[in-house]
Amino acid sequence: MTVNKELWTQLHENPSTTSIDWCWLPGWSFAPTVFAELYQQLPGRHWGANIHSTTATFTEQAQTLAAQAPDNAIWIGWSLGGALAMAAATKSNARSIITLATGASFTQRPNQQGGMSATQFDDFSHQFNTAPAKTARRFLGLCSQGSTDAKATLRALAEHQLPAEEAFDELTHSLAWLGDYQLDTQNAKSPQQHWYGNDDALNPHGLIPSQPSCSSGHAFFLRAEGRDELLATLKPFVQNTQTTRNKQLVAQQFSRAARSYDDAASIQQRTVSRLLEQIGEISGHWLDIGCGTGAALPSLLALGAEHISGIDLASGMLEQAAERKGLLPNQVTLLQADADDLPIDSNSQDGVFSSLMLQWSEDPNTTLQEWARVLKPNGLLAIATLIPGTQRELRQAWLAIDNQPHVNHFADTNTLKLALQNNGLTLLHEAQSCLQEDYASLPELLRGLKAIGATNVNPGRRVGLGGRAALTQLDKHYPRNADGTLPLSYEVIWLIARAGA
């Protein structure tokens, strides 16, 4: 996605071996430079937005921010900015969302402790209308209250506060958002972290699942101890995105799961069935890349393929495919090969079929370049893959426990479409859906993942699950359905494209 540089200003860029975008949303009356001492120490591109508006509603502003921001970014919002980040993330492919000192609401709600009373808020709004500069300085004091060094915090904040009289219309309009918003943590598909400082005069902390900082006050991240704590949380995540998975380790895990795969892979079966429905009648020579146990091979033949080469890196999967009944040697060839380096002649295939393999690619553009190479002119490409939001429940539960990578990173929709375009492939059809499995217990869920080979092979991972204590914590933080079962979501996209003539 192209970033709208009228709304989003590039604040800073640090060298990075991978493309990481950050979206920084400040609190009411502040500029995004208030985060400078954080983003200057983190790799990637850093974007900041003026969150205020003279006309938009809170929801409209969140929608605008989401529509014009970089895809797959890490969103970090402070106070009102955190609420906007959460609202925007429900409409974007955010890699993760982190809020700082963002309460469930800014003003008190029934049956809610903390927050500014409606009377106090009305009084504050009236004072801002009549004496904006003086009231803005008062707000600095409220933000500094509770800090271990309130005067230093106030001075630091003052450097980044918008001029109240010059920005009066924007600040007056967006001030109303503070009184109206209620934090939406339920609809965002991305993993979340919520931080607060102790003794914060403005944030009714504890009303959402959150973790306290060792620092205090509403602007706790401006103090060295709070800033260092946040950086310690963020840096491992960034480092983990800069390394690659071991392909042979991935192949080994799928080989081990080969015999149990078909009995456990209900999501995979639903996905491949829908992909087969979308390609219609076919002919000629086809590849099934990531063919696994060969579940799609009979259906591809039934649709009209004259010959299929089933390709997989996992030898155990190919052994299972070889045992599939009804496949004749003159119809099917099974090859153990890397999807990024196919032992297939260029311009030789009428079609390429691949269901739930592309998400294992470290670089979809490189992988699709190889698949496009083997297609004949006007050849068909049919893909099903996973996108951000997949296994969000598991990711979120682990995030409450540690900062190790437990769930794969998934390329977003725009990245996939751009990769198709870059490789001369014209998109003909697109569909997207969330498929969900429900499990009776956490052990059943983990056994299910092991049975389909979807265990953790991310670099930087902890070996094993961390013992009984970690599993107890995981069970505690894992979300439940109304009937007590544990959901596990898969965001699937189906793409049909055609090679150039």
Coordinates of C-alpha atoms in Angstrom, one line a residue:
M1 CA 0.0 0.0 0.0
T2 CA 1.3 3.5 -0.8
V3 CA 1.5 5.6 2.3
N4 CA -0.4 8.9 2.1
K5 CA 2.4 11.4 2.9
E6 CA -0.1 14.2 3.6
L7 CA -1.5 12.3 6.5
W8 CA 1.5 10.2 7.5
T9 CA 4.8 11.9 8.0
Q10 CA 8.0 9.8 7.9
L11 CA 9.5 10.6 11.3
H12 CA 12.7 8.5 11.0
E13 CA 14.3 5.6 9.3
N14 CA 16.9 3.2 10.7
P15 CA 18.7 0.5 8.6
S16 CA 16.9 -2.8 8.6
T17 CA 17.4 -6.1 6.8
T18 CA 13.7 -6.5 6.4
S19 CA 10.9 -4.0 5.7
I20 CA 9.4 -3.0 9.0
D21 CA 6.9 -0.1 9.2
W22 CA 5.8 1.5 12.4
C23 CA 2.7 3.8 12.9
W24 CA 3.0 6.1 15.9
L25 CA -0.2 7.8 17.2
P26 CA 0.2 10.4 19.9
G27 CA -2.2 11.5 22.6
W28 CA -4.6 14.4 22.5
S29 CA -2.8 17.8 21.9
F30 CA 0.6 16.2 21.1
A31 CA 2.7 15.6 17.9
P32 CA 4.1 12.1 17.1
T33 CA 7.6 13.4 17.8
V34 CA 6.8 12.7 21.5
F35 CA 7.9 9.1 20.7
A36 CA 11.3 10.2 19.4
E37 CA 13.4 8.4 22.0
L38 CA 11.6 5.2 21.2
Y39 CA 11.6 5.2 17.4
Q40 CA 15.1 6.4 17.1
Q41 CA 16.3 3.1 18.6
L42 CA 14.1 0.8 16.5
P43 CA 15.0 -0.4 13.0
G44 CA 12.7 0.2 10.0
R45 CA 10.6 3.1 8.8
H46 CA 8.7 5.2 11.3
W47 CA 5.5 7.1 10.4
G48 CA 3.6 9.5 12.5
A49 CA 0.2 11.1 12.0
N50 CA -1.5 14.2 13.3
I51 CA -4.5 12.4 14.9
H52 CA -6.6 15.5 15.2
S53 CA -9.3 16.7 12.8
T54 CA -11.8 19.6 12.4
T55 CA -14.6 17.5 10.8
A56 CA -14.2 13.8 11.2
T57 CA -15.8 11.6 13.8
F58 CA -13.6 9.3 15.9
T59 CA -14.6 6.3 13.7
E60 CA -14.0 8.2 10.5
Q61 CA -10.6 9.3 11.6
A62 CA -9.7 5.7 12.5
Q63 CA -10.9 4.6 9.1
T64 CA -8.8 7.3 7.3
L65 CA -5.7 6.4 9.3
A66 CA -6.1 2.7 8.4
A67 CA -6.8 3.3 4.7
Q68 CA -3.8 5.4 4.2
A69 CA -1.2 3.7 6.4
P70 CA 1.4 1.1 5.4
D71 CA 0.2 -2.5 5.5
N72 CA 1.5 -5.0 8.1
A73 CA 2.8 -2.2 10.3
I74 CA 3.3 -2.2 14.0
W75 CA 0.9 0.3 15.5
I76 CA 1.8 2.1 18.7
G77 CA -0.6 4.6 20.2
W78 CA -0.5 6.6 23.4
S79 CA -3.7 7.6 25.3
L80 CA -6.2 8.8 22.7
G81 CA -3.8 7.6 20.0
G82 CA -4.0 4.1 21.4
A83 CA -7.8 4.1 21.1
L84 CA -7.4 5.3 17.5
A85 CA -4.8 2.6 16.8
M86 CA -7.2 -0.1 18.1
A87 CA -10.1 1.2 16.0
A88 CA -7.9 1.5 12.9
A89 CA -6.4 -2.0 13.4
T90 CA -9.9 -3.6 13.0
K91 CA -9.8 -2.2 9.4
S92 CA -6.1 -2.9 8.5
N93 CA -3.6 -5.6 8.3
A94 CA -1.6 -4.6 11.4
R95 CA 1.3 -6.8 12.5
S96 CA 0.6 -5.9 16.1
I97 CA -1.0 -3.2 18.2
I98 CA 0.5 -1.7 21.3
T99 CA -1.3 0.9 23.5
L100 CA 0.4 3.1 26.1
A101 CA -1.7 4.5 28.9
T102 CA -5.0 3.9 27.0
G103 CA -7.9 3.1 29.2
A104 CA -11.1 1.4 28.3
S105 CA -12.5 4.9 28.2
F106 CA -11.1 8.3 29.2
T107 CA -14.2 9.4 31.1
Q108 CA -16.0 7.3 33.7
R109 CA -18.7 4.8 32.7
P110 CA -21.3 3.1 34.8
N111 CA -19.8 0.3 37.0
Q112 CA -16.3 1.5 36.1
Q113 CA -13.5 2.7 38.4
G114 CA -11.1 5.5 37.4
G115 CA -11.3 8.0 34.6
M116 CA -12.3 11.6 34.6
S117 CA -15.8 12.3 35.7
A118 CA -18.3 13.7 33.2
T119 CA -18.5 16.9 35.3
Q120 CA -14.7 17.3 35.3
F121 CA -14.5 16.6 31.6
D122 CA -17.2 19.2 30.8
D123 CA -15.3 21.7 33.0
F124 CA -12.0 20.9 31.2
S125 CA -13.7 21.3 27.8
H126 CA -15.2 24.7 28.8
Q127 CA -11.9 25.9 30.1
F128 CA -10.2 24.9 26.9
N129 CA -12.7 26.9 24.9
T130 CA -12.2 30.0 26.9
A131 CA -8.5 29.8 27.7
P132 CA -6.8 27.2 25.4
A133 CA -3.2 27.9 26.1
K134 CA -3.7 27.9 29.9
T135 CA -5.8 24.7 29.8
A136 CA -3.3 22.9 27.5
R137 CA -0.6 23.7 30.1
R138 CA -2.9 22.2 32.8
F139 CA -3.2 19.1 30.6
L140 CA 0.6 18.7 30.7
G141 CA 0.4 18.7 34.5
L142 CA -2.3 15.9 34.4
C143 CA -0.1 13.9 32.1
S144 CA 2.9 14.3 34.4
Q145 CA 1.1 13.6 37.6
G146 CA 2.4 10.4 39.3
S147 CA 5.7 10.4 37.4
T148 CA 8.8 9.9 39.6
D149 CA 10.1 13.2 38.2
A150 CA 7.0 15.1 37.3
K151 CA 8.8 18.4 36.4
A152 CA 11.2 16.7 33.9
T153 CA 8.3 14.8 32.4
L154 CA 6.3 18.0 32.0
R155 CA 9.2 19.8 30.3
A156 CA 9.7 16.8 27.9
L157 CA 6.0 16.8 27.1
A158 CA 5.9 20.6 26.5
E159 CA 8.4 20.2 23.7
H160 CA 5.9 18.1 21.7
Q161 CA 2.6 19.8 22.5
L162 CA 0.8 21.4 19.6
P163 CA 0.3 25.2 20.0
A164 CA -3.2 25.4 21.5
E165 CA -4.2 28.7 19.9
E166 CA -2.9 27.8 16.4
A167 CA -4.5 24.3 16.5
F168 CA -7.5 25.4 18.4
D169 CA -10.2 24.2 15.9
E170 CA -8.5 20.7 15.6
L171 CA -8.0 20.3 19.3
T172 CA -11.5 21.5 20.2
H173 CA -13.0 19.0 17.8
S174 CA -10.8 16.0 18.8
L175 CA -11.2 16.8 22.5
A176 CA -14.8 15.5 22.2
W177 CA -13.4 12.1 21.1
L178 CA -11.8 11.7 24.6
G179 CA -15.3 11.9 26.1
D180 CA -16.8 9.5 23.6
Y181 CA -14.5 6.7 22.8
Q182 CA -14.6 3.2 24.3
L183 CA -11.6 0.9 23.6
D184 CA -12.5 -1.9 21.2
T185 CA -10.1 -4.8 21.9
Q186 CA -12.4 -7.5 20.6
N187 CA -12.5 -6.9 16.9
A188 CA -8.9 -6.4 16.0
K189 CA -7.4 -9.5 14.4
S190 CA -3.8 -8.6 15.3
P191 CA -2.0 -9.4 18.6
Q192 CA -2.2 -6.7 21.2
Q193 CA -0.3 -5.4 24.1
H194 CA -1.6 -2.8 26.6
W195 CA 0.7 -0.9 28.9
Y196 CA 0.1 1.6 31.7
G197 CA 2.1 3.5 34.2
N198 CA 1.4 3.3 37.9
D199 CA -0.2 6.3 39.6
D200 CA -1.6 7.6 36.4
A201 CA -4.1 10.4 37.0
L202 CA -5.8 9.9 33.6
N203 CA -5.9 6.2 32.7
P204 CA -8.4 3.9 34.4
H205 CA -5.9 1.0 34.1
G206 CA -6.9 -2.5 34.9
L207 CA -10.1 -2.4 32.9
I208 CA -8.5 -4.2 30.0
P209 CA -6.0 -7.1 30.1
S210 CA -2.8 -5.0 30.5
Q211 CA 0.6 -5.0 32.1
P212 CA 2.1 -2.3 34.2
S213 CA 5.3 -0.5 33.5
C214 CA 7.9 -0.2 36.2
S215 CA 7.7 3.5 35.5
S216 CA 4.8 5.8 36.6
G217 CA 2.4 8.4 35.2
H218 CA 0.5 8.9 32.0
A219 CA 3.7 9.5 30.0
F220 CA 5.7 6.7 31.6
F221 CA 7.5 5.9 28.4
L222 CA 9.3 9.3 28.6
R223 CA 11.2 8.1 31.7
A224 CA 14.3 6.0 31.1
E225 CA 13.0 3.0 33.0
G226 CA 9.7 2.9 31.1
R227 CA 11.4 3.5 27.8
D228 CA 13.9 0.8 28.3
E229 CA 11.2 -1.6 29.4
L230 CA 9.3 -1.0 26.2
L231 CA 12.3 -1.3 24.0
A232 CA 13.2 -4.6 25.6
T233 CA 9.7 -5.8 24.6
L234 CA 9.9 -4.5 21.1
K235 CA 13.4 -5.3 20.0
P236 CA 13.1 -9.1 20.3
F237 CA 10.0 -9.0 18.1
V238 CA 11.9 -7.0 15.5
Q239 CA 14.9 -9.2 15.6
N240 CA 12.7 -12.3 15.1
T241 CA 11.3 -10.8 11.9
Q242 CA 14.9 -10.4 10.5
T243 CA 15.8 -14.1 10.4
T244 CA 14.5 -16.9 8.3
R245 CA 13.1 -20.3 9.0
N246 CA 15.2 -23.5 8.3
K247 CA 13.4 -25.1 5.3
Q248 CA 14.7 -28.5 6.2
L249 CA 13.3 -28.2 9.7
V250 CA 9.9 -27.3 8.2
A251 CA 10.2 -30.4 5.9
Q252 CA 11.1 -32.6 8.8
Q253 CA 8.1 -31.5 10.9
F254 CA 5.7 -32.2 8.0
S255 CA 7.3 -35.6 7.3
R256 CA 6.8 -36.5 11.0
A257 CA 3.1 -35.4 10.7
A258 CA 2.4 -37.2 7.4
R259 CA 0.6 -40.2 8.8
S260 CA -1.7 -38.2 11.1
Y261 CA -2.2 -35.3 8.7
D262 CA -5.3 -36.3 6.7
D263 CA -7.3 -37.1 9.9
A264 CA -6.5 -33.8 11.5
A265 CA -6.4 -31.4 8.6
S266 CA -10.0 -30.3 8.4
I267 CA -9.1 -26.6 7.7
Q268 CA -6.7 -27.7 5.0
Q269 CA -9.4 -29.9 3.4
R270 CA -11.9 -27.1 3.4
T271 CA -9.4 -24.8 1.8
V272 CA -8.3 -27.1 -1.0
S273 CA -11.9 -28.0 -1.8
R274 CA -12.8 -24.3 -2.2
L275 CA -9.7 -23.7 -4.4
L276 CA -10.7 -26.6 -6.6
E277 CA -14.2 -25.2 -7.0
Q278 CA -12.8 -21.9 -8.2
I279 CA -10.6 -23.2 -11.1
G280 CA -13.3 -25.0 -13.1
E281 CA -12.3 -27.2 -16.0
I282 CA -8.6 -27.5 -16.8
S283 CA -6.4 -29.3 -19.3
G284 CA -2.7 -30.2 -20.0
H285 CA 0.2 -30.5 -17.6
W286 CA -0.1 -29.1 -14.0
L287 CA 2.0 -28.7 -10.9
D288 CA 0.6 -29.2 -7.4
I289 CA 3.2 -27.4 -5.3
G290 CA 3.2 -28.4 -1.7
C291 CA 1.0 -31.3 -2.6
G292 CA 1.4 -32.9 0.8
T293 CA -0.4 -36.3 1.0
G294 CA -1.8 -35.8 -2.5
A295 CA -5.3 -34.9 -1.5
A296 CA -5.9 -32.6 -4.5
L297 CA -4.4 -34.9 -7.1
P298 CA -7.5 -37.0 -7.9
S299 CA -9.6 -33.9 -8.1
L300 CA -7.2 -32.2 -10.5
L301 CA -7.3 -35.2 -12.8
A302 CA -11.1 -35.3 -12.6
L303 CA -11.2 -31.6 -13.7
G304 CA -9.2 -32.4 -16.8
A305 CA -5.5 -32.3 -16.1
E306 CA -3.7 -34.9 -18.3
H307 CA -0.6 -35.1 -16.1
I308 CA 0.3 -33.7 -12.7
S309 CA 3.7 -33.3 -11.0
G310 CA 3.1 -33.3 -7.2
I311 CA 5.9 -31.4 -5.5
D312 CA 6.8 -31.3 -1.8
L313 CA 9.9 -30.7 0.2
A314 CA 8.8 -33.3 2.9
S315 CA 9.7 -36.9 1.9
G316 CA 7.2 -38.3 4.4
M317 CA 4.3 -36.4 2.7
L318 CA 5.3 -37.7 -0.7
E319 CA 5.4 -41.3 0.7
Q320 CA 1.8 -40.8 1.8
A321 CA 0.8 -39.4 -1.6
A322 CA 2.4 -42.4 -3.3
E323 CA 0.0 -44.7 -1.4
R324 CA -3.1 -42.7 -2.5
K325 CA -5.4 -45.1 -4.4
G326 CA -6.3 -44.6 -8.0
L327 CA -3.3 -42.6 -9.1
L328 CA -1.5 -44.0 -12.2
P329 CA 2.2 -43.5 -12.9
N330 CA 1.4 -42.0 -16.3
Q331 CA -0.9 -39.5 -14.7
V332 CA 1.1 -38.4 -11.7
T333 CA 4.8 -37.8 -11.0
L334 CA 5.9 -37.1 -7.4
L335 CA 9.0 -34.9 -6.9
Q336 CA 10.8 -33.9 -3.7
A337 CA 11.9 -30.3 -4.4
D338 CA 12.1 -26.8 -3.1
A339 CA 9.2 -24.5 -4.2
D340 CA 11.8 -21.7 -4.8
D341 CA 13.9 -23.9 -7.1
L342 CA 11.7 -26.2 -9.2
P343 CA 13.2 -28.9 -11.3
I344 CA 10.8 -28.0 -14.1
D345 CA 11.5 -26.5 -17.6
S346 CA 10.5 -22.9 -18.2
N347 CA 7.2 -22.3 -20.1
S348 CA 6.2 -25.9 -19.7
Q349 CA 3.1 -26.0 -17.5
D350 CA -0.5 -25.2 -18.3
G351 CA -1.2 -24.6 -14.6
V352 CA 0.2 -24.3 -11.1
F353 CA -2.0 -25.3 -8.1
S354 CA -0.9 -24.7 -4.5
S355 CA -3.0 -24.8 -1.4
L356 CA -1.6 -23.6 2.0
M357 CA 2.1 -23.8 1.0
L358 CA 2.9 -20.2 0.0
Q359 CA 2.7 -19.0 3.7
W360 CA 5.9 -20.9 4.3
S361 CA 7.7 -18.8 1.8
E362 CA 10.1 -16.2 3.3
D363 CA 9.7 -14.0 0.2
P364 CA 6.4 -14.4 -1.8
N365 CA 7.8 -12.3 -4.6
T366 CA 10.7 -14.7 -5.2
T367 CA 8.6 -17.8 -4.9
L368 CA 6.0 -16.5 -7.3
Q369 CA 8.7 -15.5 -9.7
E370 CA 9.7 -19.1 -9.9
W371 CA 6.2 -20.3 -10.3
A372 CA 5.6 -17.8 -13.1
R373 CA 8.8 -19.0 -14.8
V374 CA 7.4 -22.5 -15.4
L375 CA 4.0 -21.4 -16.7
K376 CA 3.2 -21.4 -20.4
P377 CA 1.9 -18.1 -21.8
N378 CA -1.7 -17.8 -20.6
G379 CA -1.1 -20.5 -18.0
L380 CA -3.3 -20.5 -14.9
L381 CA -2.1 -20.0 -11.3
A382 CA -4.4 -21.1 -8.4
I383 CA -3.3 -20.3 -4.9
A384 CA -4.7 -20.6 -1.4
T385 CA -2.6 -19.2 1.4
L386 CA -2.9 -17.7 4.9
I387 CA -2.7 -14.0 5.7
P388 CA -2.4 -11.9 8.9
G389 CA -5.0 -12.7 11.6
T390 CA -4.3 -16.5 11.3
Q391 CA -4.0 -18.1 14.7
R392 CA -4.6 -14.7 16.3
E393 CA -5.9 -16.4 19.5
L394 CA -2.8 -18.4 20.0
R395 CA -0.5 -15.4 19.2
Q396 CA -2.4 -13.2 21.6
A397 CA -2.3 -15.7 24.4
W398 CA 1.5 -16.2 24.1
L399 CA 2.0 -12.5 23.9
A400 CA 0.7 -12.2 27.4
I401 CA 3.4 -14.6 28.6
D402 CA 6.6 -13.9 26.7
N403 CA 8.0 -12.1 23.6
Q404 CA 9.2 -15.3 21.8
P405 CA 7.9 -16.1 18.3
H406 CA 5.2 -18.8 18.6
V407 CA 3.1 -18.1 15.5
N408 CA 4.4 -17.6 11.9
H409 CA 4.4 -14.2 10.2
F410 CA 2.0 -14.1 7.3
A411 CA 2.3 -11.9 4.2
D412 CA -0.6 -9.5 3.8
T413 CA -3.0 -9.3 0.9
N414 CA -1.4 -6.3 -0.8
T415 CA 2.1 -7.9 -0.6
L416 CA 0.7 -11.0 -2.4
K417 CA -1.1 -9.0 -5.1
L418 CA 2.0 -6.9 -5.7
A419 CA 4.1 -10.0 -6.1
L420 CA 1.6 -11.3 -8.7
Q421 CA 1.8 -8.1 -10.6
N422 CA 5.6 -7.9 -10.4
N423 CA 5.8 -11.3 -12.0
G424 CA 3.5 -10.6 -14.9
L425 CA 0.5 -12.5 -13.4
T426 CA -3.0 -10.9 -13.9
L427 CA -5.4 -11.5 -11.0
L428 CA -8.6 -13.0 -12.2
H429 CA -10.4 -13.9 -9.0
E430 CA -10.0 -13.2 -5.3
A431 CA -11.9 -14.6 -2.3
Q432 CA -11.2 -14.4 1.4
S433 CA -12.7 -16.0 4.5
C434 CA -12.0 -16.8 8.1
L435 CA -12.2 -20.5 8.9
Q436 CA -12.3 -21.6 12.5
E437 CA -11.6 -24.8 14.4
D438 CA -12.9 -25.2 18.0
Y439 CA -11.2 -27.4 20.5
A440 CA -12.4 -28.8 23.8
S441 CA -9.1 -28.1 25.6
L442 CA -5.7 -26.6 25.2
P443 CA -4.0 -30.0 25.0
E444 CA -6.4 -31.0 22.3
L445 CA -5.6 -27.8 20.3
L446 CA -1.8 -28.3 20.6
R447 CA -2.1 -32.0 19.6
G448 CA -4.1 -30.9 16.6
L449 CA -1.4 -28.5 15.5
K450 CA 1.3 -31.2 16.0
A451 CA -0.8 -33.7 13.9
I452 CA -0.7 -31.3 10.9
G453 CA 2.9 -30.3 11.3
A454 CA 2.1 -26.8 12.3
T455 CA 4.5 -26.6 15.2
N456 CA 6.8 -23.7 16.0
V457 CA 9.9 -23.6 13.8
N458 CA 10.5 -19.8 13.9
P459 CA 14.0 -18.6 14.5
G460 CA 14.6 -17.4 18.0
R461 CA 11.9 -19.7 19.3
R462 CA 12.0 -21.4 22.7
V463 CA 12.8 -25.1 22.4
G464 CA 9.7 -26.9 23.7
L465 CA 6.6 -25.2 25.1
G466 CA 8.2 -23.9 28.3
G467 CA 7.0 -26.6 30.7
R468 CA 3.8 -27.0 32.7
A469 CA 3.9 -23.5 34.1
A470 CA 3.9 -21.9 30.7
L471 CA 1.1 -24.1 29.5
T472 CA -0.9 -23.2 32.6
Q473 CA -0.4 -19.5 31.7
L474 CA -1.3 -20.1 28.1
D475 CA -4.5 -21.9 29.1
K476 CA -5.3 -18.9 31.4
H477 CA -4.9 -16.3 28.7
Y478 CA -6.4 -18.2 25.8
P479 CA -9.9 -16.8 24.7
R480 CA -13.0 -19.0 25.0
N481 CA -16.2 -19.3 23.0
A482 CA -19.5 -18.9 24.8
D483 CA -19.6 -22.7 25.2
G484 CA -16.1 -22.8 26.8
T485 CA -14.3 -24.2 23.7
L486 CA -11.1 -22.7 22.4
P487 CA -11.3 -21.1 18.9
L488 CA -8.4 -21.1 16.5
S489 CA -8.9 -18.9 13.4
Y490 CA -7.4 -19.2 9.9
E491 CA -7.6 -16.2 7.6
V492 CA -7.5 -17.7 4.1
I493 CA -7.2 -16.0 0.8
W494 CA -7.8 -17.7 -2.6
L495 CA -6.2 -16.1 -5.7
I496 CA -6.6 -17.1 -9.3
A497 CA -4.2 -15.5 -11.8
R498 CA -3.1 -15.9 -15.4
A499 CA 0.3 -15.6 -16.9
G500 CA 0.9 -13.1 -19.8
A501 CA 0.5 -14.1 -23.4

